[in-house]
Coordinates of C-alpha atoms in Angstrom, one line a residue:
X1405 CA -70.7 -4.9 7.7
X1406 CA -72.2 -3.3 4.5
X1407 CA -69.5 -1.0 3.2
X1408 CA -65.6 -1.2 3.9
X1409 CA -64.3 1.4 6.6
X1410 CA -63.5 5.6 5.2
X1411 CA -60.1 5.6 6.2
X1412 CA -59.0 1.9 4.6
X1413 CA -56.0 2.6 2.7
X1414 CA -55.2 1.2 -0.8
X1415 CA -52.3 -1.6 -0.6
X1416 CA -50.6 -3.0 -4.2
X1417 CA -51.3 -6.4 -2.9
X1418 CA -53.5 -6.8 0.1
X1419 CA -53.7 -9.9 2.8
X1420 CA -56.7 -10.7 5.0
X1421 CA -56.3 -12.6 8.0
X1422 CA -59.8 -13.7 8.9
X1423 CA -60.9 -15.0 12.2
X1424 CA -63.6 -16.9 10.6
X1425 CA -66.7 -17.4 8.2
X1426 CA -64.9 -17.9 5.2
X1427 CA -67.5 -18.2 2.4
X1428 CA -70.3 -16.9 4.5
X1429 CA -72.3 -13.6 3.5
X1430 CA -71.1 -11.7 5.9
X1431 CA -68.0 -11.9 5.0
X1432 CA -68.4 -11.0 1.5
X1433 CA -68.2 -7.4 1.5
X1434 CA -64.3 -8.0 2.4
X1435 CA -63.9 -10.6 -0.3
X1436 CA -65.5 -7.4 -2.8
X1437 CA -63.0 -5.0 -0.8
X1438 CA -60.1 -7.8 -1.6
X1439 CA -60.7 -8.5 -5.2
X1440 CA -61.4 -4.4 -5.9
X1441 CA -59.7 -3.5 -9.3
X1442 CA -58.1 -7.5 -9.7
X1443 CA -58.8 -10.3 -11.9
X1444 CA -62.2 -11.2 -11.3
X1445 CA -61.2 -14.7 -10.7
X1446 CA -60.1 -16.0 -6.6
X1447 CA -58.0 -19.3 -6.2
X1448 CA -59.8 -21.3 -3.5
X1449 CA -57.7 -23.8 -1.6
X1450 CA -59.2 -25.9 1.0
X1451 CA -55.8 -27.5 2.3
X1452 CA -56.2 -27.1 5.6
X1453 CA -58.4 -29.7 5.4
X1454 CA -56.4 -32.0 3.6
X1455 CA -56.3 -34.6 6.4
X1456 CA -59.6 -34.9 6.5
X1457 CA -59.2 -36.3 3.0
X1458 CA -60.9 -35.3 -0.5
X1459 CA -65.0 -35.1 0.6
X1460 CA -63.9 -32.3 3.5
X1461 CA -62.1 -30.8 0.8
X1462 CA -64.4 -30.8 -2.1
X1463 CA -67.1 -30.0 0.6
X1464 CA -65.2 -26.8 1.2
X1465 CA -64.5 -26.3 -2.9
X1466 CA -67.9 -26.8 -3.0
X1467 CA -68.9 -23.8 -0.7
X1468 CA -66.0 -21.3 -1.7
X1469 CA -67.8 -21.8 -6.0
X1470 CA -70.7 -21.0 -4.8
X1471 CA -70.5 -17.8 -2.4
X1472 CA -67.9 -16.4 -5.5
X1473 CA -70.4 -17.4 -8.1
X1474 CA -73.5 -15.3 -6.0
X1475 CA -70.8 -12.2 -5.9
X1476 CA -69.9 -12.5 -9.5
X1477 CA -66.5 -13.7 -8.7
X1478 CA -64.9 -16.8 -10.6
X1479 CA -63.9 -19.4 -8.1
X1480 CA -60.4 -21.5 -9.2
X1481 CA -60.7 -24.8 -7.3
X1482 CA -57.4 -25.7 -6.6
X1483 CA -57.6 -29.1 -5.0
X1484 CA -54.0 -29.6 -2.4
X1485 CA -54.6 -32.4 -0.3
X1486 CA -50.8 -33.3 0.6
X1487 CA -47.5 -32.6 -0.8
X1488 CA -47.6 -34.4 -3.9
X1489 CA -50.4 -32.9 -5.2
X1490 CA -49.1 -29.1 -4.3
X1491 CA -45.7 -29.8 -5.7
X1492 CA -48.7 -30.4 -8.7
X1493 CA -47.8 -27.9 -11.4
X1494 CA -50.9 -28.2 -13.5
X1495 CA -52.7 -27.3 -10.3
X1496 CA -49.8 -24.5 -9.3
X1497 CA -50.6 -23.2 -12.9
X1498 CA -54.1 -23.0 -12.2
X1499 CA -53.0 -19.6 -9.8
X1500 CA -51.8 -17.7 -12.3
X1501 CA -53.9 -14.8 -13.5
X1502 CA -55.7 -14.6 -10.6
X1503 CA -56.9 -11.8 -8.2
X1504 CA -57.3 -13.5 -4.6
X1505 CA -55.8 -16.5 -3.7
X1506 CA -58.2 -17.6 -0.7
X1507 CA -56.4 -20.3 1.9
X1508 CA -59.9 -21.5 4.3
X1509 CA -59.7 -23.2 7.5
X1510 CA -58.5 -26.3 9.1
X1511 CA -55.6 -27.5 10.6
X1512 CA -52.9 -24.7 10.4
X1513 CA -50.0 -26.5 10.5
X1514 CA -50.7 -29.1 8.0
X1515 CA -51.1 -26.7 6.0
X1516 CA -48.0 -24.3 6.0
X1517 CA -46.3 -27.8 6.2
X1518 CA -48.4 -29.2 3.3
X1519 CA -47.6 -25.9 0.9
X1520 CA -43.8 -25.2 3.0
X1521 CA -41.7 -24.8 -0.7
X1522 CA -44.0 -26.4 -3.1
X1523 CA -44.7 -25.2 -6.9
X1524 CA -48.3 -24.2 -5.5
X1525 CA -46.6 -22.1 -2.5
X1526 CA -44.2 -20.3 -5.0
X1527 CA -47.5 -19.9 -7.4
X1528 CA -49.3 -18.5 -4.3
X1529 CA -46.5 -16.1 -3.8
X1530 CA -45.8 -14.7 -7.4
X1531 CA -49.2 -14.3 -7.4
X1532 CA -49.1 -12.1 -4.6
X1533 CA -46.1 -10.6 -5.7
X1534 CA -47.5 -9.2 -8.7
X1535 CA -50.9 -7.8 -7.1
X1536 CA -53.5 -10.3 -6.1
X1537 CA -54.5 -10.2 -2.8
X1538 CA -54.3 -13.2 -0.6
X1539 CA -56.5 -13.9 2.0
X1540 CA -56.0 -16.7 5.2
X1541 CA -59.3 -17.7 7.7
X1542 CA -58.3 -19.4 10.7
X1543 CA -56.0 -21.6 10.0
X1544 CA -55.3 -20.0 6.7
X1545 CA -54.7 -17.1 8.9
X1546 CA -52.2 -18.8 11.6
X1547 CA -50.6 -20.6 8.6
X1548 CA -49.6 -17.1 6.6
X1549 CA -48.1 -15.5 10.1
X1550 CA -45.4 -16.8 11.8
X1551 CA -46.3 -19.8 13.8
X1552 CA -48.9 -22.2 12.8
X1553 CA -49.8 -24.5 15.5
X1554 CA -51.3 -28.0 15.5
X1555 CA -54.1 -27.5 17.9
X1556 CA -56.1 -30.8 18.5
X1557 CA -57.9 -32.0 21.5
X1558 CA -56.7 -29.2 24.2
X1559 CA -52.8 -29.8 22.9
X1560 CA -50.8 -27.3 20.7
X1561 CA -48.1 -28.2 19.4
X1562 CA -45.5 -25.7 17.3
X1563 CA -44.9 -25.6 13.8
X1564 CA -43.4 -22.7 12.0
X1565 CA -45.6 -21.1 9.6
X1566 CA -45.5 -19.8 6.0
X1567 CA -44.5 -16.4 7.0
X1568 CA -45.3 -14.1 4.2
X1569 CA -46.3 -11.9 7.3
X1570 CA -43.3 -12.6 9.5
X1571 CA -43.9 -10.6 12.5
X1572 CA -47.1 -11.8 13.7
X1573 CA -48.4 -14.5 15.1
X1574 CA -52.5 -15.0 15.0
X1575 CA -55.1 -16.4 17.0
X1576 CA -58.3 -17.2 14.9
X1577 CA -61.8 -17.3 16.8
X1578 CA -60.5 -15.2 19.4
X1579 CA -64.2 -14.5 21.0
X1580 CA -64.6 -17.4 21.4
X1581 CA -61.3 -18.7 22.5
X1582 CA -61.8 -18.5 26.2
X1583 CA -65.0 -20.7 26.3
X1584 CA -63.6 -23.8 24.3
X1585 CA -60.5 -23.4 26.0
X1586 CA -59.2 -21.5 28.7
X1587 CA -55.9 -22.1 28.4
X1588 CA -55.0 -21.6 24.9
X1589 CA -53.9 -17.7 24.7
X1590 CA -51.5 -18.5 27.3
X1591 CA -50.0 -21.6 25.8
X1592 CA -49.4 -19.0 22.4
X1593 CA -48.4 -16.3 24.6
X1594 CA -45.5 -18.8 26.1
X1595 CA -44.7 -19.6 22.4
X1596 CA -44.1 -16.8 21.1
X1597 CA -40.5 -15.9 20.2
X1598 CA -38.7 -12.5 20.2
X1599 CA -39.8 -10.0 17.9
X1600 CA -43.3 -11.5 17.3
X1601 CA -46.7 -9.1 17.7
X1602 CA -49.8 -11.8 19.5
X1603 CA -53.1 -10.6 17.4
X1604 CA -56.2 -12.1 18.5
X1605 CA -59.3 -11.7 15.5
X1606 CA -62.6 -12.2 16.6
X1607 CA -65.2 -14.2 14.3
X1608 CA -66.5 -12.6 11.4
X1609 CA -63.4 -10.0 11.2
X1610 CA -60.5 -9.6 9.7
X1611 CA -57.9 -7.3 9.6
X1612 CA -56.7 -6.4 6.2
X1613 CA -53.6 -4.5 4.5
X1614 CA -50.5 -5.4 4.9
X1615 CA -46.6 -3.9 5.7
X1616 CA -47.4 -1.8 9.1
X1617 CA -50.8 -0.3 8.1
X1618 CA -53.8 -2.7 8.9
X1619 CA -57.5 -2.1 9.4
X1620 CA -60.5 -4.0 11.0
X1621 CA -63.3 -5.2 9.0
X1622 CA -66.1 -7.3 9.9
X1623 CA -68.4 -7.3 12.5
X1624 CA -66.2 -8.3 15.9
X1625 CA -62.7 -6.6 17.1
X1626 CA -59.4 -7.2 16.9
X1627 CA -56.9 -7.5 19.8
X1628 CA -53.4 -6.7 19.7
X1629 CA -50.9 -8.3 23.1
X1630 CA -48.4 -5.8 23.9
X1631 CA -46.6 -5.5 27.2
X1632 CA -48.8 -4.3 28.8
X1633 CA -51.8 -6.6 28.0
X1634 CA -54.3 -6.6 25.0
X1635 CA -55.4 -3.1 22.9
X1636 CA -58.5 -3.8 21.2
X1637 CA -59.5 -2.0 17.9
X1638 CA -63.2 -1.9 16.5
X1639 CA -64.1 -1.8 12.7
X1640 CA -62.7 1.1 11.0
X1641 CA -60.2 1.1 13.3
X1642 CA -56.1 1.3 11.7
X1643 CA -54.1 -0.9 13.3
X1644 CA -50.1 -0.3 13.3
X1645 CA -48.4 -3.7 13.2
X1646 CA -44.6 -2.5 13.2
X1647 CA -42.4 -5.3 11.3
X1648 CA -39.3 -6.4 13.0

C-alpha cells in the first residue's frame, strides 16, 4: 500500500491492530498514517517476547530502531521482559512524550498479563489518553482486545486481555490461520463471551481508528464474524465495530 485510503477518518488518538509484519516496509506507510501530526518519537515494546528472554527481545528492539530510523521516526526502546521490569518507572517514564506506543508480536497473553496494572501499562495508557496512537501486531493485537489467548503447540488457552478496545476480540494472521491450524477460529469462536465482535486481520493489514469507526489498511482484508458468518472488507474499506 502506497498511500492511506480517501475516506480514512481523523481519530484524536488512533489504535492499529495489525495482523502482522510489524517493522517491515510494507507496513510503514501505516506507521507514517499513525504517527501523522504526533511526536515524532514511537515507544517500541517487544514484551510479547519476554519469555523468550532478553536476545528475542533486544532482537526485536533491534528491528523496530531501525525501520523507525529509515522513516525518520525516533524509536524509544522500552525493554519489559516480566513484571518487575514493567512496574519499572524509569522505563514507564521513557513513554512519555511520545507519539506511538508500538506493542510487536509474541505470546499474547504473557503479555496483557506481563503489563495487566503496571506503571508501564498506566504510562501506555496516559499516553494514549492524551493523543498518541497506539499500535498492537499479532499478539500486540489480541493483547489490546478483549481476550488474549496463550496459543502454543495446537492448545489455546484463555486469558483476559488489556482491553483498551473492549468489544473485540482478534485473530492475527488470519490468512493464514486455516493452513497452520484448522481448528483454531473455532476454538475462539467457542470462547467468545456475550457482547464480543470476532475480527479476523489478514497479514500485512490492519485496521485502524478506533470508537465504532475503523478502516482497512494494508495489503490483505479484514473479516468481521457476525451471526450469520464472516463479512470481509478490502482496503479502504470502513468498518463499523459497534461497542457494547
Amino acid at each position: 500500500m502506497n498511500s492511506q485510503p480517501d475516506n480514512l477518518q481523523p481519530v484524536a488518538a488512533p489504535v492499529a491492530l495489525v495482523g502482522s509484519g510489524e517493522f517491515l516496509p510494507g507496513m510503514a506507510a501505516v506507521d507514517r498514517w499513525l504517527i501523522e501530526g504526533r511526536t515524532q518519537r514511537v515507544a517500541v515494546l517487544a514484551t510479547a517476547a519476554g519469555e523468550e528472554g532478553s536476545k528475542s527481545v533486544n532482537r526485536w528492539l533491534s528491528l523496530g530502531r531501525k525501520h523507525y530510523e529509515s522513516l525518520g521516526i525516533e524509536p524509544v526502546e522500552v525493554a519489559v521482559i516480566d513484571r518487575e521490569t514493567a512496574n519499572d518507572a524509569d522505563l514507564a517514564g521513557l513513554i512519555a512524550d511520545v507519539g506511538l506506543v508500538y506493542l510487536s508480536g509474541g505470546n499474547p497473553g504473557y503479555l496483557a498479563n506481563t503489563l495487566r496494572g503496571t506503571l508501564v501499562w498506566n504510562a501506555i495508557v496516559a499516553a494514549w489518553q492524551n493523543g498518541a496512537a497506539l499500535a498492537g501486531c499479532s499478539a500486540g493485537a489480541m493483547a489490546l482486545s478483549a481476550t488474549a489467548p496463550t496459543v502454543r503447540s495446537g492448545s489455546m488457552t484463555p486469558h483476559a486481555g488489556l482491553a483498551l478496545v473492549p468489544h473485540l476480540s482478534v485473530m492475527p494472521h488470519f490468512d493464514q490461520m486455516g493452513r497452520w491450524d484448522s481448528g483454531f477460529v473455532e476454538r475462539a469462536k467457542s470462547m467468545l463471551k456475550p457482547g464480543l465482535t470476532l475480527v479476523g486481520i489478514d497479514e500485512h493489514t490492519a485496521l485502524v481508528g478506533g470508537n465504532d469507526h475503523w478502516t482497512v489498511m494494508g495489503s490483505g482484508t479484514v473479516s468481521v464474524f457476525g451471526p450469520n458468518g464472516p463479512t470481509r472488507y478490502l482496503p479502504g474499506d470502513s468498518v463499523a465495530l459497534l461497542s457494547n
